[in-house]
Amino acid sequence: MKLGVVVFPGSNCDTDCFYALKEVMKVAVDYLWHGEQARDDYDCIILPGGFSYGDYLRTGAIARFSPIMRSVAELARKGRLILGICNGFQILLEAGLLPGAMVRNISLQFICKYVNIKVEQNHTPFSNFSKSVLRIPIAHGQGNYVIDAHGPAELEEHQQILFRYCTPEGAVTREANPNGSIGNIAGIVNRERNILGMMPHPERCSEAQLGSADGKLIFESIIRYLSA
Amino acid sequence: MPERTPLSDPAITMELVSDHGLSEEDYNHIKEILGREPSFTELGIFSVMWSEHCCYKSSKLLLKTFPTSGQRILQGPGENAGVVDIGDGLAVVFKMESHNHPSAVEPYQGAATGVGGILRDIFTMGARPIAMLNPLRFGNPSIAWNRYIVNGVISGIADYGNCVGVPTVAGDIYFSDSYNGNPLVNVMCVGLMDKKDMTLACARTSGSYVVYYGNATGRDGIHGATFASEELSEDSQERRSAVQVGDPFMGKRILEATLDLIRARVVEGIQDMGAAGLTCSTCEMAGRGAKGIEIDLDCVPQRAENMSPYELMLSESQERMLAICPRDKIDQVREILTKWDLECCILGTVTDDGLMRVKHGGRVVAEIPAAKISDDSPVCRREARTPEYLNRLTKFDPAAVEPPADYNPALLELLAFPTIASKRWVYEQYDHMVQTNTVVSPGHSAAVLRIKGTNKHIALSCDGNGMYCYLNPYIGGMITVAEAARNVVCTGAEPIAITNCLNFGNPEKPDIFHQFAECIRGIGDACRELNTPVTGGNVSFYNENQGEAVFPTPVIGMLGVIDDPQWITPSGFQDEGDCIVLLGPEVTHLGGSQYLYQRMKVVVGPCPEMHLETERKVQAVCREAIRAGLVKSAHDLSEGGLAVAVAEACLRSERQLGAVITMNAQLRLDIALFGEAQSRILMSCAPSSLDSLMQLAKVHNVTARKIGTVRGERLIINRSVDLSIASLQEAHHTVP
Amino acid sequence: MIHAKVHVTLKPDVMDPQGLAVKNALESLDYKTVSRVSIGKYFLVDFDSSDREAVEADLEKMCKQLLSNPVIENYRYQLEDGTQ
Amino acid sequence: MIHAKVHVTLKPDVMDPQGLAVKNALESLDYKTVSRVSIGKYFLVDFDSSDREAVEADLEKMCKQLLSNPVIENYRYQLEDGTQ
Ligand SMILES: Nc1ncnc2c1ncn2[C@@H]1O[C@H](COP(=O)(O)OP(=O)(O)O)[C@@H](O)[C@H]1O
Ligand SMILES: [Mg+2]
């Protein structure tokens, strides 16, 4: 099993993802430079958080043209797992690998704090665990997910909504929505369920010392899927 | 303002000299150094290098009195940042800077470029920045303009720090009319490195290349250093050249590229172009290595057209770096820079003649003995005089203020007072978790970060109560250090070194210089007693608005080390039934308290006292008690006194525990609850640990009293305070 | 040299938190008659070329590809010959 | 109803990192003739008023106060009568 963490200029959660996979999950992981192609033997590619190209223009808008994104699309087509976290999610949206777009948080402010997310589906490679509410940090200025008018219904229909912001008890309420995201959406998958984009940061909560280890559940699920 | 073509350099008149902030004496000195009249470009170079901001002419004699050495100190003041040995082959690099004037004019960009600048100071030493702190002082938030400054500064800091991926883990914010129109924006950065990677800003080998990388040079920020060395006035806006704009994406790339260069061992010295840009970086690097530097300005990447040598040398465009690179390493340097999409521009070489020689269009436009610019810079012995206001203010007897009729609203109002209220609304705008080292987040006594790959943690705090320093600059100076150390001790750390930023008014005024001199004496004495040497810092003078100086505001950034993760101690209560213990001396008056400031709207009364020996002992008890496993929570008492500390300890407990406090009836309750006596720590411990804790205090001859119990869902103090935790919460989270 | 001016605006039904915030701010500053604010981007792009057709073709492509996000934004542009 | 179109652009000497990043991106996408990109803001402001003079006075004020940052930006605007 081999995982890769992409490094774009301006990525800044690349080392955090790398550390969580290597030191906490103890799996084989490489950095993949944005200017190169990824070899065919990667089972899972992670697009980390940060500010690729400074997020100048629009989040993810420039990074999606990086050469590595061609391999990412190719590997995705072959059914390999792709996980976009925060800026990685934004890049996947700009690249059209996931539907919708991001606009600024309703408060117009960057928000860094712990939130709760409800796990809506257990039958994806990323969420094969029983815990239904995760405590996990967000850190973004543009996590306000938007999609065209019939988008939400389509996402529902194909069970593509994986995470929604919720209360600690699991209620999906307006107050629990930190950024204005439509339907409290915090993470979605493609119809084939091998690409996940999520705003919260599982790599920031994979050790109890950091305040929560719920993020580890997501990585464990991926590893279980890949070793099956 | 200078002409834009080199061919029409203005003639040098005494008026031009004085417009450059240089005295006749300075000018004669320049002629002596050069053995001739300076060229226009040379005049510009001397003017920035001899500005207060760059050469510390008013402060350097006094700064020499700071204790700066110690076993752990690898690099004291004088380099880009201080370096401290934390064991395991690792070193922490840290430094604080001010960006007050730029932030007054353009709060967003002023603060953002401040962050960019302090980051560069850290990574040029070879360290990866791992944390930022930002002490901020704003004017009265009920004035719309001040709120505009607050929002601009905070989003400027957030946008830059978040983008480069360095967590902002602590800070402090005070609001006072004293900072109307002249906010203080101090930024501190902390880096971590392998001791072997330490790189100095020094040109050592003649023949080595002088390499420029980063953003192109424009006409922005010319005379920024001079601007920082005068009072703000109505036409400050006009006098400035184009405002500098921060480019965090470039900041991030030069950070990564610089660390790559250093780890590949292909450069012998690096300095960023901060204040005084190309001028400062070239002559300081040459000066430190007793070498010369020759550069050709035609090789400088330029963003604007027809820039004169004067402008090129003085521009303060952001995100620019200068490296000294041995000739045989240039290809590797180019390769690393290219990887990060940076151009490698060779401006010139290091020479043996000790001269800084600047060429432009084939002509030599400046030729100055490099070391002399720093070594021979002017020194001013400023006059100090005890300000008259001190007698007036300290004569006031705060006991004459009536106690509140009802303590419940009094406490709630105090908790909601902008300076005391929770700063969550601020630190949630900062990414404080990136790099996954933040073990204790903002919102506690001090931030704690783990050092991956070791058991070690570091604790960081910044503090500086300008009001105390205004009331008594000597004691205020001591308190600033003591409080910062106390905050760090409460988390379980041992304080080991400080950096500082000294924000004062116009040093040419004897009153102000008295404040400055006394604060320095206080800081120095406290650092000696607490064994926390000064590793560096920054002085910001001329913080005045319409002739009124801001409070004398020294800010201390404290570094502490925790060798065993089990010592890490939270500031909030942990378990129902735990004993609440107050460590430290009795409070005797309300002088200098936020409570008085809120009620009377004036700064009055004697400053709280500070006995350094008591402080040291209290901290020792706290540290030893923590190491002995006796302490469940520790929180230092500061603004707002005991009542606010207890309320915060309730609010910071995960389960929002209440407390029942019984205060000794001999003292006036308002003084006991809101007085800001120093050297006090609020602790909680299991009932079974109480005796040992008391015993430990006794051994050290430190007063300790059990004042209550963690219990229920309300805060109850004698018969006077009875409030639900929810109501405390609501008050404390008021956003100004 | 050809100058292009490109306007990129949000599609009408896409949420515009920034426009909303500016409208609210204007209201609280007592500009009572403002009924709507929307915020877009304005690009000035200079081309080192005198081939108007080629430039226009390029511009059309780059608007779709990079300057706008077709999921949420519309664009329009004008070309001007410049001499500068 | 009056519509206003406001353009806010950076002053010439002020650095424009965004414009630079877009220019570099366009270059690497092989748009070889692009020589400069600068990025500004574009506001559409609707006024519920037919008093053109009052609107213009308001607009001038709000541009200075809120829509632009006079320290680093310039602004200009046009008014249009609308019916919509
Ligand atoms: N500007 C800021 N940036 C980040 N954190 C801040 C800022 N201001 C205050 N904080 C955090 O809020 C908490 C309370 O601040 P303060 O009242 O200064 O604490 P203390 O009195 O214990 O020094 C601290 O954890 C501090 O780090
Ligand atoms: Mg404090």
Short mmCIF file of C-alpha atoms in Angstrom, two decimals, chain A residues 7-16 19 33-34 50-56 109-114 137-139 201 203-205 207 209-210, chain B residues 158-159 162-165 246-250 252-253 339-341 425 427-439 450 452-453 457 565 568:
data_model
loop_
_atom_site.label_atom_id
_atom_site.label_comp_id
_atom_site.label_asym_id
_atom_site.label_seq_id
_atom_site.Cartn_x
_atom_site.Cartn_y
_atom_site.Cartn_z
CA VAL A 7 2.94 19.52 -2.38
CA PHE A 8 1.78 22.60 -4.25
CA PRO A 9 3.60 25.89 -3.81
CA GLY A 10 1.70 27.35 -0.87
CA SER A 11 0.49 24.05 0.57
CA ASN A 12 0.93 24.19 4.31
CA CYS A 13 -0.77 21.10 5.71
CA ASP A 14 1.35 18.80 3.56
CA THR A 15 3.77 18.06 6.38
CA ASP A 16 0.89 17.58 8.84
CA TYR A 19 3.26 13.17 9.76
CA TRP A 33 5.81 17.49 -6.14
CA HIS A 34 3.10 19.39 -8.01
CA GLY A 50 -3.04 25.41 2.73
CA PHE A 51 -3.01 28.26 0.28
CA SER A 52 -1.80 26.87 -3.03
CA TYR A 53 -0.64 29.82 -5.13
CA GLY A 54 -1.65 32.03 -2.23
CA ASP A 55 -5.31 31.37 -3.07
CA TYR A 56 -4.90 34.42 -5.23
CA GLN A 109 -13.73 35.84 8.33
CA PHE A 110 -11.28 33.00 8.46
CA ILE A 111 -12.46 30.54 11.11
CA CYS A 112 -10.19 28.17 13.01
CA LYS A 113 -11.91 26.08 15.65
CA TYR A 114 -13.20 22.67 16.56
CA PRO A 137 -11.09 21.27 13.48
CA ILE A 138 -11.82 23.57 10.57
CA ALA A 139 -9.52 26.35 9.41
CA HIS A 201 -8.84 18.61 8.92
CA GLU A 203 -4.77 15.25 10.20
CA ARG A 204 -5.10 17.86 12.95
CA CYS A 205 -7.03 15.54 15.24
CA GLU A 207 -3.74 12.22 18.35
CA GLN A 209 -2.85 15.27 22.71
CA LEU A 210 -4.11 17.64 20.02
CA ALA B 158 -4.63 36.52 9.99
CA ASP B 159 -4.34 36.59 6.22
CA ASN B 162 -2.69 31.73 7.86
CA CYS B 163 -1.41 31.73 4.31
CA VAL B 164 2.19 30.92 5.17
CA GLY B 165 1.04 28.21 7.55
CA GLY B 246 2.27 42.00 1.70
CA ASP B 247 2.58 38.99 -0.57
CA PRO B 248 2.25 35.94 1.67
CA PHE B 249 2.52 33.51 -1.22
CA MET B 250 5.93 34.92 -2.04
CA LYS B 252 5.95 31.24 1.86
CA ARG B 253 8.11 30.46 -1.17
CA LYS B 339 12.28 24.87 -7.78
CA TRP B 340 10.33 27.53 -5.87
CA ASP B 341 9.76 29.64 -9.00
CA TRP B 425 -13.30 36.49 18.47
CA TYR B 427 -7.84 34.05 17.78
CA GLU B 428 -10.49 32.08 15.95
CA GLN B 429 -9.53 34.17 12.92
CA TYR B 430 -5.98 32.90 13.22
CA ASP B 431 -4.99 29.41 12.25
CA HIS B 432 -3.57 28.32 15.59
CA MET B 433 -3.40 24.58 14.85
CA VAL B 434 -1.47 24.25 11.59
CA GLN B 435 1.79 22.26 11.96
CA THR B 436 -0.05 20.12 14.54
CA ASN B 437 2.11 21.12 17.48
CA THR B 438 -0.31 23.29 19.44
CA VAL B 439 -1.08 21.40 22.61
CA ARG B 450 5.15 20.07 21.34
CA LYS B 452 7.96 16.53 17.45
CA GLY B 453 10.42 13.72 17.90
CA HIS B 457 7.43 21.21 24.84
CA PRO B 565 4.68 16.35 29.03
CA ILE B 568 1.62 20.51 31.17
#
